[in-house]
mmCIF file of C-alpha atoms and ligand atoms in Angstrom:
data_model
loop_
_atom_site.group_PDB
_atom_site.id
_atom_site.type_symbol
_atom_site.label_atom_id
_atom_site.label_comp_id
_atom_site.label_asym_id
_atom_site.label_seq_id
_atom_site.Cartn_x
_atom_site.Cartn_y
_atom_site.Cartn_z
ATOM 1 C CA MET A 1 2.975 4.055 26.406
ATOM 2 C CA GLU A 2 4.160 0.941 24.061
ATOM 3 C CA SER A 3 6.715 1.894 21.521
ATOM 4 C CA PRO A 4 5.365 1.467 17.962
ATOM 5 C CA LYS A 5 7.336 -0.655 15.573
ATOM 6 C CA ARG A 6 8.312 0.437 12.226
ATOM 7 C CA VAL A 7 7.699 -2.057 9.647
ATOM 8 C CA GLU A 8 7.570 -1.045 6.270
ATOM 9 C CA HIS A 9 7.975 2.221 4.219
ATOM 10 C CA GLN A 10 4.980 3.171 2.111
ATOM 11 C CA LEU A 11 4.995 5.704 -0.632
ATOM 12 C CA THR A 12 2.482 8.447 0.157
ATOM 13 C CA ASP A 13 2.006 12.091 -0.599
ATOM 14 C CA LYS A 14 5.145 13.120 1.643
ATOM 15 C CA GLY A 15 7.268 10.554 -0.197
ATOM 16 C CA TYR A 16 8.349 7.431 1.403
ATOM 17 C CA VAL A 17 7.083 7.347 5.161
ATOM 18 C CA PRO A 18 7.369 4.535 7.950
ATOM 19 C CA VAL A 19 4.199 3.243 8.520
ATOM 20 C CA TYR A 20 3.209 1.604 12.088
ATOM 21 C CA THR A 21 1.968 -1.918 12.992
ATOM 22 C CA THR A 22 0.973 -0.870 16.442
ATOM 23 C CA SER A 23 -1.542 1.770 15.290
ATOM 24 C CA VAL A 24 -3.040 3.024 18.541
ATOM 25 C CA VAL A 25 -1.244 4.405 21.467
ATOM 26 C CA GLU A 26 -2.301 5.972 24.615
ATOM 27 C CA GLN A 27 -1.753 9.636 24.531
ATOM 28 C CA PRO A 28 1.340 10.215 26.680
ATOM 29 C CA TRP A 29 0.058 13.417 28.141
ATOM 30 C CA ASP A 30 2.684 13.470 31.015
ATOM 31 C CA THR A 31 5.464 13.374 28.551
ATOM 32 C CA TYR A 32 4.381 17.032 27.145
ATOM 33 C CA THR A 33 7.031 19.659 27.951
ATOM 34 C CA ASP A 34 6.189 23.209 28.620
ATOM 35 C CA THR A 35 7.537 23.923 25.035
ATOM 36 C CA ASP A 36 4.997 21.460 23.643
ATOM 37 C CA HIS A 37 2.105 23.469 25.650
ATOM 38 C CA GLN A 38 3.392 26.738 24.356
ATOM 39 C CA VAL A 39 3.327 25.751 20.861
ATOM 40 C CA TRP A 40 -0.150 24.502 21.243
ATOM 41 C CA ALA A 41 -0.918 27.916 22.781
ATOM 42 C CA GLN A 42 0.392 29.940 20.193
ATOM 43 C CA LEU A 43 -0.907 28.115 17.221
ATOM 44 C CA PHE A 44 -4.474 27.971 18.930
ATOM 45 C CA GLU A 45 -4.406 31.768 19.764
ATOM 46 C CA ARG A 46 -3.124 32.422 16.393
ATOM 47 C CA GLN A 47 -5.922 30.612 14.630
ATOM 48 C CA LYS A 48 -8.570 31.869 16.940
ATOM 49 C CA ALA A 49 -7.544 35.323 15.697
ATOM 50 C CA VAL A 50 -7.406 34.417 12.011
ATOM 51 C CA LEU A 51 -10.745 32.314 11.758
ATOM 52 C CA PRO A 52 -13.644 34.307 12.631
ATOM 53 C CA GLY A 53 -15.047 35.637 9.438
ATOM 54 C CA ARG A 54 -13.110 32.846 7.423
ATOM 55 C CA ALA A 55 -13.848 29.643 8.904
ATOM 56 C CA SER A 56 -17.109 28.101 8.291
ATOM 57 C CA ASP A 57 -19.641 28.948 10.854
ATOM 58 C CA GLU A 58 -20.038 25.041 11.644
ATOM 59 C CA PHE A 59 -16.364 24.782 12.249
ATOM 60 C CA LEU A 60 -16.246 27.821 14.530
ATOM 61 C CA SER A 61 -19.327 26.488 16.541
ATOM 62 C CA ALA A 62 -18.050 23.065 16.687
ATOM 63 C CA LEU A 63 -14.567 24.392 17.934
ATOM 64 C CA ALA A 64 -16.587 26.302 20.949
ATOM 65 C CA ALA A 65 -18.575 23.288 21.607
ATOM 66 C CA MET A 66 -15.319 21.159 21.990
ATOM 67 C CA GLU A 67 -14.109 23.072 24.813
ATOM 68 C CA MET A 68 -10.575 23.026 23.604
ATOM 69 C CA THR A 69 -8.363 25.711 25.362
ATOM 70 C CA PRO A 70 -5.211 27.543 24.403
ATOM 71 C CA ASP A 71 -3.700 26.859 28.138
ATOM 72 C CA ARG A 72 -2.694 23.368 27.712
ATOM 73 C CA ILE A 73 -2.736 20.492 24.982
ATOM 74 C CA PRO A 74 -6.213 18.735 25.469
ATOM 75 C CA LYS A 75 -6.381 15.240 26.768
ATOM 76 C CA PHE A 76 -8.046 12.962 24.234
ATOM 77 C CA ASP A 77 -9.876 11.220 27.078
ATOM 78 C CA ASP A 78 -11.606 14.530 27.860
ATOM 79 C CA LEU A 79 -12.574 15.387 24.503
ATOM 80 C CA ASN A 80 -13.932 11.969 23.589
ATOM 81 C CA PRO A 81 -17.013 12.184 25.933
ATOM 82 C CA ILE A 82 -18.072 15.347 24.015
ATOM 83 C CA LEU A 83 -17.562 13.702 20.816
ATOM 84 C CA ARG A 84 -19.156 10.493 21.393
ATOM 85 C CA ALA A 85 -22.312 12.309 22.851
ATOM 86 C CA ALA A 86 -22.557 14.717 19.849
ATOM 87 C CA THR A 87 -22.064 12.133 16.951
ATOM 88 C CA GLY A 88 -20.488 8.835 18.240
ATOM 89 C CA TRP A 89 -16.811 9.550 17.021
ATOM 90 C CA GLU A 90 -13.874 9.104 19.041
ATOM 91 C CA LEU A 91 -10.230 10.174 19.061
ATOM 92 C CA VAL A 92 -7.299 7.476 19.159
ATOM 93 C CA GLY A 93 -3.669 8.405 19.641
ATOM 94 C CA VAL A 94 -1.454 7.422 16.906
ATOM 95 C CA GLU A 95 2.386 7.902 16.291
ATOM 96 C CA GLY A 96 1.908 9.209 12.596
ATOM 97 C CA LEU A 97 0.599 8.114 9.095
ATOM 98 C CA LEU A 98 -0.733 4.797 9.063
ATOM 99 C CA PRO A 99 -1.189 2.243 6.373
ATOM 100 C CA GLU A 100 -3.956 3.150 4.153
ATOM 101 C CA LEU A 101 -6.277 0.083 4.977
ATOM 102 C CA THR A 102 -5.700 0.658 8.685
ATOM 103 C CA PHE A 103 -6.728 4.475 8.415
ATOM 104 C CA PHE A 104 -9.800 3.592 6.106
ATOM 105 C CA ASP A 105 -10.701 1.120 8.589
ATOM 106 C CA HIS A 106 -10.588 3.532 11.591
ATOM 107 C CA LEU A 107 -12.679 6.082 9.881
ATOM 108 C CA ALA A 108 -15.286 3.446 8.719
ATOM 109 C CA ASN A 109 -15.702 2.783 12.628
ATOM 110 C CA ARG A 110 -15.938 6.280 13.695
ATOM 111 C CA ARG A 111 -12.580 6.534 14.933
ATOM 112 C CA PHE A 112 -10.308 9.415 14.418
ATOM 113 C CA PRO A 113 -6.713 8.801 14.349
ATOM 114 C CA VAL A 114 -4.861 11.678 16.092
ATOM 115 C CA THR A 115 -0.967 12.071 16.088
ATOM 116 C CA TRP A 116 -0.094 12.387 19.640
ATOM 117 C CA TRP A 117 3.084 14.702 19.286
ATOM 118 C CA ILE A 118 3.181 18.295 18.430
ATOM 119 C CA ARG A 119 5.729 20.109 16.102
ATOM 120 C CA LYS A 120 8.618 22.095 17.394
ATOM 121 C CA PRO A 121 8.654 25.909 17.900
ATOM 122 C CA ASP A 122 10.628 26.454 14.685
ATOM 123 C CA GLN A 123 8.035 24.544 12.600
ATOM 124 C CA MET A 124 5.014 26.952 13.358
ATOM 125 C CA ASP A 125 4.135 27.923 9.838
ATOM 126 C CA TYR A 126 4.954 24.599 7.969
ATOM 127 C CA LEU A 127 5.761 21.109 8.435
ATOM 128 C CA SER A 128 5.465 18.412 6.042
ATOM 129 C CA GLU A 129 3.603 15.635 8.216
ATOM 130 C CA PRO A 130 0.498 15.806 10.094
ATOM 131 C CA ASP A 131 1.154 16.399 14.006
ATOM 132 C CA LEU A 132 -1.193 16.998 17.028
ATOM 133 C CA PHE A 133 -1.882 20.532 16.145
ATOM 134 C CA HIS A 134 -3.154 19.691 12.525
ATOM 135 C CA ASP A 135 -5.061 16.614 13.515
ATOM 136 C CA LEU A 136 -6.893 17.758 16.598
ATOM 137 C CA PHE A 137 -7.523 21.550 15.749
ATOM 138 C CA GLY A 138 -7.817 20.802 12.036
ATOM 139 C CA HIS A 139 -9.861 17.802 11.704
ATOM 140 C CA VAL A 140 -11.789 17.145 14.945
ATOM 141 C CA PRO A 141 -14.102 20.158 15.414
ATOM 142 C CA LEU A 142 -16.209 19.120 12.355
ATOM 143 C CA LEU A 143 -16.710 15.411 13.724
ATOM 144 C CA MET A 144 -18.990 17.234 16.206
ATOM 145 C CA ASN A 145 -21.208 18.207 12.914
ATOM 146 C CA PRO A 146 -23.697 15.233 12.120
ATOM 147 C CA VAL A 147 -23.483 15.570 8.392
ATOM 148 C CA PHE A 148 -19.840 15.794 8.137
ATOM 149 C CA ALA A 149 -19.256 12.931 10.784
ATOM 150 C CA ASP A 150 -21.382 10.863 8.498
ATOM 151 C CA TYR A 151 -19.375 12.006 5.355
ATOM 152 C CA MET A 152 -16.052 10.868 7.165
ATOM 153 C CA GLU A 153 -17.261 7.291 7.978
ATOM 154 C CA ALA A 154 -18.773 7.027 4.508
ATOM 155 C CA TYR A 155 -15.349 7.942 3.128
ATOM 156 C CA GLY A 156 -13.545 5.311 5.265
ATOM 157 C CA ARG A 157 -16.032 2.743 4.176
ATOM 158 C CA GLY A 158 -15.267 3.791 0.446
ATOM 159 C CA GLY A 159 -11.689 3.595 1.150
ATOM 160 C CA VAL A 160 -11.662 0.193 2.145
ATOM 161 C CA LYS A 161 -13.754 -0.677 -0.972
ATOM 162 C CA ALA A 162 -11.361 1.272 -3.286
ATOM 163 C CA HIS A 163 -8.464 -0.375 -1.697
ATOM 164 C CA GLY A 164 -10.075 -3.623 -2.934
ATOM 165 C CA ILE A 165 -10.309 -2.174 -6.434
ATOM 166 C CA GLY A 166 -6.907 -0.932 -6.896
ATOM 167 C CA GLU A 167 -4.198 1.856 -6.839
ATOM 168 C CA ASP A 168 -5.953 4.090 -9.517
ATOM 169 C CA ALA A 169 -9.090 3.854 -7.502
ATOM 170 C CA LEU A 170 -7.308 4.981 -4.398
ATOM 171 C CA VAL A 171 -5.499 7.900 -6.327
ATOM 172 C CA ASN A 172 -8.812 8.967 -7.302
ATOM 173 C CA LEU A 173 -10.575 8.901 -3.921
ATOM 174 C CA THR A 174 -7.404 10.476 -2.185
ATOM 175 C CA ARG A 175 -7.982 13.512 -4.444
ATOM 176 C CA LEU A 176 -11.435 13.782 -3.125
ATOM 177 C CA TYR A 177 -10.194 13.712 0.429
ATOM 178 C CA TRP A 178 -7.679 16.443 -0.500
ATOM 179 C CA TYR A 179 -9.962 18.810 -1.919
ATOM 180 C CA THR A 180 -12.744 18.438 0.582
ATOM 181 C CA VAL A 181 -11.453 17.212 4.099
ATOM 182 C CA GLU A 182 -8.270 18.891 3.622
ATOM 183 C CA PHE A 183 -8.592 21.909 1.507
ATOM 184 C CA GLY A 184 -12.274 22.338 0.953
ATOM 185 C CA LEU A 185 -14.113 25.805 0.873
ATOM 186 C CA ILE A 186 -17.789 26.258 1.622
ATOM 187 C CA ARG A 187 -20.148 28.950 0.309
ATOM 188 C CA GLN A 188 -22.079 30.599 3.035
ATOM 189 C CA LYS A 189 -24.799 33.406 2.765
ATOM 190 C CA ASP A 190 -22.223 36.044 3.377
ATOM 191 C CA GLY A 191 -19.438 34.555 1.178
ATOM 192 C CA LEU A 192 -16.819 31.742 0.820
ATOM 193 C CA ARG A 193 -15.220 30.210 3.935
ATOM 194 C CA ILE A 194 -12.860 27.457 4.855
ATOM 195 C CA TYR A 195 -13.820 23.982 6.074
ATOM 196 C CA GLY A 196 -10.661 21.830 5.122
ATOM 197 C CA SER A 197 -8.374 20.996 7.907
ATOM 198 C CA GLY A 198 -5.032 21.671 6.002
ATOM 199 C CA ILE A 199 -6.368 25.337 5.795
ATOM 200 C CA VAL A 200 -7.801 25.672 9.298
ATOM 201 C CA SER A 201 -4.633 24.789 10.848
ATOM 202 C CA SER A 202 -2.326 27.052 8.635
ATOM 203 C CA LYS A 203 -2.473 30.742 9.265
ATOM 204 C CA GLY A 204 -0.860 31.533 6.010
ATOM 205 C CA GLU A 205 -3.385 29.605 3.676
ATOM 206 C CA SER A 206 -6.206 30.495 5.647
ATOM 207 C CA ILE A 207 -5.888 34.072 4.383
ATOM 208 C CA HIS A 208 -4.252 33.199 1.089
ATOM 209 C CA CYS A 209 -7.137 30.757 0.100
ATOM 210 C CA LEU A 210 -9.896 33.270 0.459
ATOM 211 C CA GLU A 211 -8.024 36.548 -0.180
ATOM 212 C CA SER A 212 -5.340 35.934 -2.682
ATOM 213 C CA ASP A 213 -6.089 36.480 -6.511
ATOM 214 C CA ALA A 214 -3.690 33.635 -7.246
ATOM 215 C CA PRO A 215 -5.559 30.493 -6.869
ATOM 216 C CA ASN A 216 -8.600 29.259 -8.715
ATOM 217 C CA ARG A 217 -11.646 28.803 -6.684
ATOM 218 C CA ILE A 218 -14.147 26.464 -8.330
ATOM 219 C CA GLY A 219 -17.449 24.815 -7.703
ATOM 220 C CA PHE A 220 -17.568 21.284 -6.418
ATOM 221 C CA ASP A 221 -17.759 18.611 -9.106
ATOM 222 C CA LEU A 222 -17.071 15.102 -7.944
ATOM 223 C CA GLU A 223 -15.378 13.497 -10.922
ATOM 224 C CA ARG A 224 -13.653 16.683 -11.714
ATOM 225 C CA ILE A 225 -11.922 16.653 -8.331
ATOM 226 C CA MET A 226 -11.074 12.943 -8.652
ATOM 227 C CA ARG A 227 -9.129 13.660 -11.882
ATOM 228 C CA THR A 228 -7.219 16.602 -10.320
ATOM 229 C CA ARG A 229 -3.616 16.721 -9.339
ATOM 230 C CA TYR A 230 -2.690 18.660 -6.355
ATOM 231 C CA ARG A 231 0.210 20.282 -4.254
ATOM 232 C CA ILE A 232 1.785 18.977 -1.213
ATOM 233 C CA ASP A 233 4.685 21.338 -0.690
ATOM 234 C CA THR A 234 3.093 24.849 -1.681
ATOM 235 C CA TYR A 235 -0.134 26.463 -0.988
ATOM 236 C CA GLN A 236 -3.208 24.900 -3.316
ATOM 237 C CA LYS A 237 -3.503 26.193 -6.911
ATOM 238 C CA THR A 238 -7.083 25.514 -6.839
ATOM 239 C CA TYR A 239 -9.766 25.138 -4.125
ATOM 240 C CA PHE A 240 -13.075 23.521 -4.712
ATOM 241 C CA VAL A 241 -16.293 25.179 -2.959
ATOM 242 C CA ILE A 242 -19.287 23.030 -1.831
ATOM 243 C CA ASP A 243 -22.661 24.765 -1.038
ATOM 244 C CA SER A 244 -23.273 22.600 2.001
ATOM 245 C CA PHE A 245 -22.129 19.448 3.775
ATOM 246 C CA GLU A 246 -25.439 17.927 2.401
ATOM 247 C CA GLN A 247 -24.464 18.507 -1.122
ATOM 248 C CA LEU A 248 -21.105 16.811 -0.296
ATOM 249 C CA MET A 249 -22.748 13.778 1.222
ATOM 250 C CA ASP A 250 -25.478 13.416 -1.535
ATOM 251 C CA ALA A 251 -22.638 13.827 -4.359
ATOM 252 C CA THR A 252 -20.725 11.164 -2.877
ATOM 253 C CA GLY A 253 -23.330 8.936 -2.008
ATOM 254 C CA PRO A 254 -23.537 6.676 -5.285
ATOM 255 C CA ASP A 255 -21.493 3.852 -6.035
ATOM 256 C CA PHE A 256 -18.016 4.954 -7.144
ATOM 257 C CA ALA A 257 -17.091 1.719 -9.046
ATOM 258 C CA PRO A 258 -18.446 2.853 -12.310
ATOM 259 C CA ILE A 259 -16.886 6.186 -11.582
ATOM 260 C CA TYR A 260 -13.513 4.664 -11.211
ATOM 261 C CA GLU A 261 -13.866 2.887 -14.386
ATOM 262 C CA ARG A 262 -14.609 5.820 -16.545
ATOM 263 C CA LEU A 263 -11.968 7.920 -14.816
ATOM 264 C CA ALA A 264 -9.145 5.074 -15.536
ATOM 265 C CA ARG A 265 -9.644 6.047 -19.330
ATOM 266 C CA LEU A 266 -9.140 9.804 -18.760
ATOM 267 C CA GLU A 267 -6.079 11.827 -18.189
ATOM 268 C CA SER A 268 -5.389 13.595 -14.768
ATOM 269 C CA VAL A 269 -5.826 17.335 -14.709
ATOM 270 C CA PRO A 270 -2.824 19.620 -13.689
ATOM 271 C CA ALA A 271 -3.546 21.381 -10.206
ATOM 272 C CA GLY A 272 -3.937 24.793 -11.656
ATOM 273 C CA ASP A 273 -6.090 24.274 -14.818
ATOM 274 C CA VAL A 274 -9.436 25.532 -15.400
ATOM 275 C CA LEU A 275 -11.811 23.566 -17.566
ATOM 276 C CA ASP A 276 -14.780 24.213 -19.674
ATOM 277 C CA GLY A 277 -17.669 23.622 -17.534
ATOM 278 C CA ASP A 278 -16.114 24.486 -14.297
ATOM 279 C CA ARG A 279 -18.101 26.865 -12.432
ATOM 280 C CA VAL A 280 -15.355 29.665 -11.555
ATOM 281 C CA TYR A 281 -15.723 31.656 -8.587
ATOM 282 C CA ASN A 282 -12.187 33.124 -9.033
ATOM 283 C CA ARG A 283 -9.874 32.207 -12.006
ATOM 284 C CA GLY A 284 -6.464 32.464 -10.444
ATOM 285 C CA THR A 285 -3.603 34.714 -11.614
ATOM 286 C CA GLY A 286 -1.183 32.095 -11.017
ATOM 287 C CA GLU A 287 0.953 34.402 -9.207
ATOM 288 C CA GLY A 288 3.794 32.643 -7.743
ATOM 289 C CA TRP A 289 3.005 29.095 -8.805
ATOM 290 C CA LEU A 290 5.505 26.662 -9.600
ATOM 291 C CA ASN A 291 5.425 24.694 -12.895
ATOM 292 C CA ASP A 292 6.325 21.392 -11.652
ATOM 293 C CA GLY A 293 5.549 19.300 -8.655
ATOM 294 C CA ASP A 294 1.758 18.533 -8.786
ATOM 295 C CA VAL A 295 1.065 15.065 -7.438
HETATM 296 N N1 LIG B 1 -20.124 6.073 -2.455
HETATM 297 C C1 LIG B 1 -18.634 5.791 -2.328
HETATM 298 C C2 LIG B 1 -18.369 4.467 -3.040
HETATM 299 O O1 LIG B 1 -19.049 3.828 -3.413
HETATM 300 C C3 LIG B 1 -18.019 5.943 -1.005
HETATM 301 C C4 LIG B 1 -17.949 7.325 -0.623
HETATM 302 C C5 LIG B 1 -18.472 8.199 0.276
HETATM 303 C C6 LIG B 1 -16.575 7.847 -0.879
HETATM 304 C C7 LIG B 1 -18.231 9.203 0.633
HETATM 305 C C8 LIG B 1 -16.241 9.038 -0.424
HETATM 306 C C9 LIG B 1 -17.072 9.782 0.327
HETATM 307 O O2 LIG B 1 -17.118 4.248 -3.100
HETATM 308 FE FE1 FE B 2 -5.267 15.994 7.795
#
């Protein structure tokens, strides 16, 4: 494995983080320790137990189709033929967070960057940056779904475009990613389910987002989401619910340029606010919320 060079620090959701010039690295599979494989196994088994009845049917069937198993950390080279055959996506290994434009370019070309290293045993419940479990278990299964696969590519292209427009446009677009790809809920015939990767890779939030009275659960509304601030250090105060991946794809199809222009003149919405016009599934009690710290 070539060692990546840290070249600059970029201000992101996680504060200043090093970003890397050498974006793609070989997954150094032989260097995983027994502890690494055990961490994978424990996280995998825990989520396999929590997710039935909570994660969307699309996520659960895609997870089964991917043939990931708890016994050892999967090899990207074994998963790639399955993913390529399903939707043309492939995984590439990375050291961690990438410069925004590099990340968007990967997505626009149906390459999903996966952090190769896994968290330590004392980080089972929380860590502040994405690791292998979040990226692989959380994000990759839905790339098997044709509609969601198209959404992620479209998002990548939209990101390249927003990057050329300016910082405010990127903020609006990042909120959309946060409240869909990372923390989205979906309405199924039998009730609300999870599809967001930040939720499916977390035991605590998998239960909290559906079963707690504290958070708001509100119907998807593109511009509303693009105005809404969010939490990076606690469970979300608000989750947005889509009816289907087709709805998400259709709603995000139009050119965002005029939307960015319009939103630039509006105030952002605090993470926990409920607005007139919201389609409210649950009005959160706000129990346990911190008053500051929305980003
Ligand atoms: N339609 C968006 C644009 O014109 C691109 C996009 C698609 C963004 C899907 C996010 C998700 O910028
Ligand atoms: Fe993520």
